[in-house]
């Protein structure tokens, strides 16, 4: 906790944004973008290490999260808004370009940056989240057909419902989400189909004794997340999911090509975003390196912080000096 800085408030893209910075102001800017249900605090292990290696590290609390504004309209959380927030953040800080790092939903945003704001991007690091080329059909329709109505992404499309369920007992919700050793990739592969539908909103309401794995966070870390979400609720982050169809429609005429140096950090036992999803990425991301972090589940930068930081710094030093 001691190494995590206090936020600075900036104006970006029409919102007030909380950012957390470390490292020399003249260092290469590296922007760390969190996923759901995370916070900029999810990068607490990486900030001091990257700063110590000479990088100017910036972890934004993204739209709808933490101390950053929570817009009212669902469509205010689409990809043009989310990438526009990052470009506006660079403007506010007087920076031209940065390397963008993203995990989970943050990964979707940072892979979109070179498509929508190519002049602001030096490179991209995806953590767990690969580059997803535009699918042939609406992604929600595809998810519904494949995994059913109770898949969490499909369930999230109903305004207000999941938000209310997760906020009923924020502590329980975070004890459910932030777990390690849930299943190995091998165990998951042999599980019955219903176990692969990710019916997380149903599972979070079950008795905790039914949950697999073990707690990931210390008591202090858990308190940071829980206190924040008790104040903000979950709607901001869930609204990102409610734009998946809109994002798909908006991307119709955008070339699916990432033309900057890129690194893909994969987690061996992430069953939500498995390494197999990165197969064929080179077609869309020609200048790509891949690193596998063994024995890590979904929360890679928090589960395997040293390995994640090492992979990032090794690539940054080789590609940007």
Coordinates of N, CA, C and O in Angstrom, one line a residue, residues 3-4 49 55 71 101 137 143 145 152-153 175 191 193 206 222 230 232 238 240 265-266 283 307 313 316:
X3 N 3.5 2.0 -1.4 CA 4.1 2.5 -2.7 C 3.0 3.1 -3.6 O 3.4 3.6 -4.7
X4 N 1.7 2.9 -3.3 CA 0.7 3.4 -4.2 C 0.4 4.9 -4.0 O 0.1 5.3 -2.9
X49 N 7.9 -0.6 -9.5 CA 9.0 -1.4 -10.2 C 9.3 -0.7 -11.6 O 10.4 -0.5 -11.9
X55 N 10.8 4.5 -16.1 CA 9.7 4.8 -16.9 C 8.7 5.8 -16.1 O 8.7 5.7 -14.9
X71 N -20.3 8.6 -15.9 CA -21.4 9.2 -16.8 C -22.7 8.4 -16.6 O -22.7 7.3 -16.3
X101 N -0.6 -0.2 -21.9 CA -0.7 -1.6 -21.3 C -2.1 -1.8 -20.8 O -2.6 -1.0 -20.1
X137 N -20.4 -11.6 -36.6 CA -21.7 -11.3 -36.0 C -21.6 -10.5 -34.7 O -20.5 -10.4 -34.1
X143 N -22.3 -14.7 -28.1 CA -22.1 -15.1 -26.7 C -23.4 -15.8 -26.2 O -23.3 -16.8 -25.5
X145 N -25.7 -17.3 -27.9 CA -25.9 -18.6 -28.6 C -24.9 -19.7 -28.0 O -25.3 -20.8 -27.9
X152 N -22.3 -14.2 -17.8 CA -22.2 -12.9 -17.1 C -22.3 -11.8 -18.2 O -22.9 -10.7 -17.9
X153 N -21.6 -11.9 -19.3 CA -21.6 -10.8 -20.3 C -23.0 -10.6 -20.9 O -23.4 -9.5 -21.0
X175 N -14.7 -11.1 -2.6 CA -14.2 -12.4 -2.2 C -14.4 -13.4 -3.3 O -13.6 -14.3 -3.5
X191 N -14.0 -30.0 -17.8 CA -15.2 -29.7 -17.0 C -16.4 -29.8 -17.9 O -16.3 -29.6 -19.1
X193 N -19.9 -28.7 -19.8 CA -20.2 -27.4 -20.5 C -20.8 -26.4 -19.6 O -20.5 -25.2 -19.6
X206 N -24.1 -17.8 -4.5 CA -24.1 -19.1 -3.8 C -23.4 -18.9 -2.4 O -22.7 -17.9 -2.1
X222 N -8.0 -5.9 0.1 CA -9.4 -6.2 0.0 C -10.2 -4.9 0.4 O -11.2 -4.5 -0.2
X230 N -18.1 0.3 -2.5 CA -19.2 0.7 -1.7 C -19.6 2.1 -2.0 O -20.8 2.5 -2.0
X232 N -18.9 3.7 -5.1 CA -19.1 4.0 -6.5 C -20.2 3.0 -7.1 O -20.8 3.4 -8.1
X238 N -19.8 -2.0 -15.5 CA -20.7 -2.9 -16.2 C -21.2 -2.2 -17.5 O -21.4 -2.9 -18.5
X240 N -19.5 -0.7 -19.6 CA -18.5 -1.0 -20.7 C -19.1 -2.2 -21.5 O -19.0 -2.2 -22.7
X265 N 1.2 -10.8 -23.1 CA 1.5 -11.5 -21.9 C 0.4 -12.4 -21.6 O -0.7 -12.0 -21.4
X266 N 0.6 -13.7 -21.7 CA -0.5 -14.7 -21.5 C -0.3 -15.4 -20.2 O 0.8 -15.5 -19.6
X283 N -1.6 -12.1 -37.6 CA -2.2 -11.7 -38.8 C -2.7 -10.2 -38.7 O -2.7 -9.5 -39.7
X307 N 6.8 -11.5 -12.1 CA 6.9 -12.0 -13.5 C 6.3 -11.1 -14.5 O 6.8 -10.9 -15.6
X313 N 9.3 -5.0 -18.6 CA 10.5 -4.2 -18.6 C 11.5 -4.8 -19.6 O 12.1 -4.1 -20.4
X316 N 10.2 -3.6 -23.0 CA 10.3 -2.2 -23.1 C 11.8 -1.8 -23.3 O 12.1 -0.9 -24.2

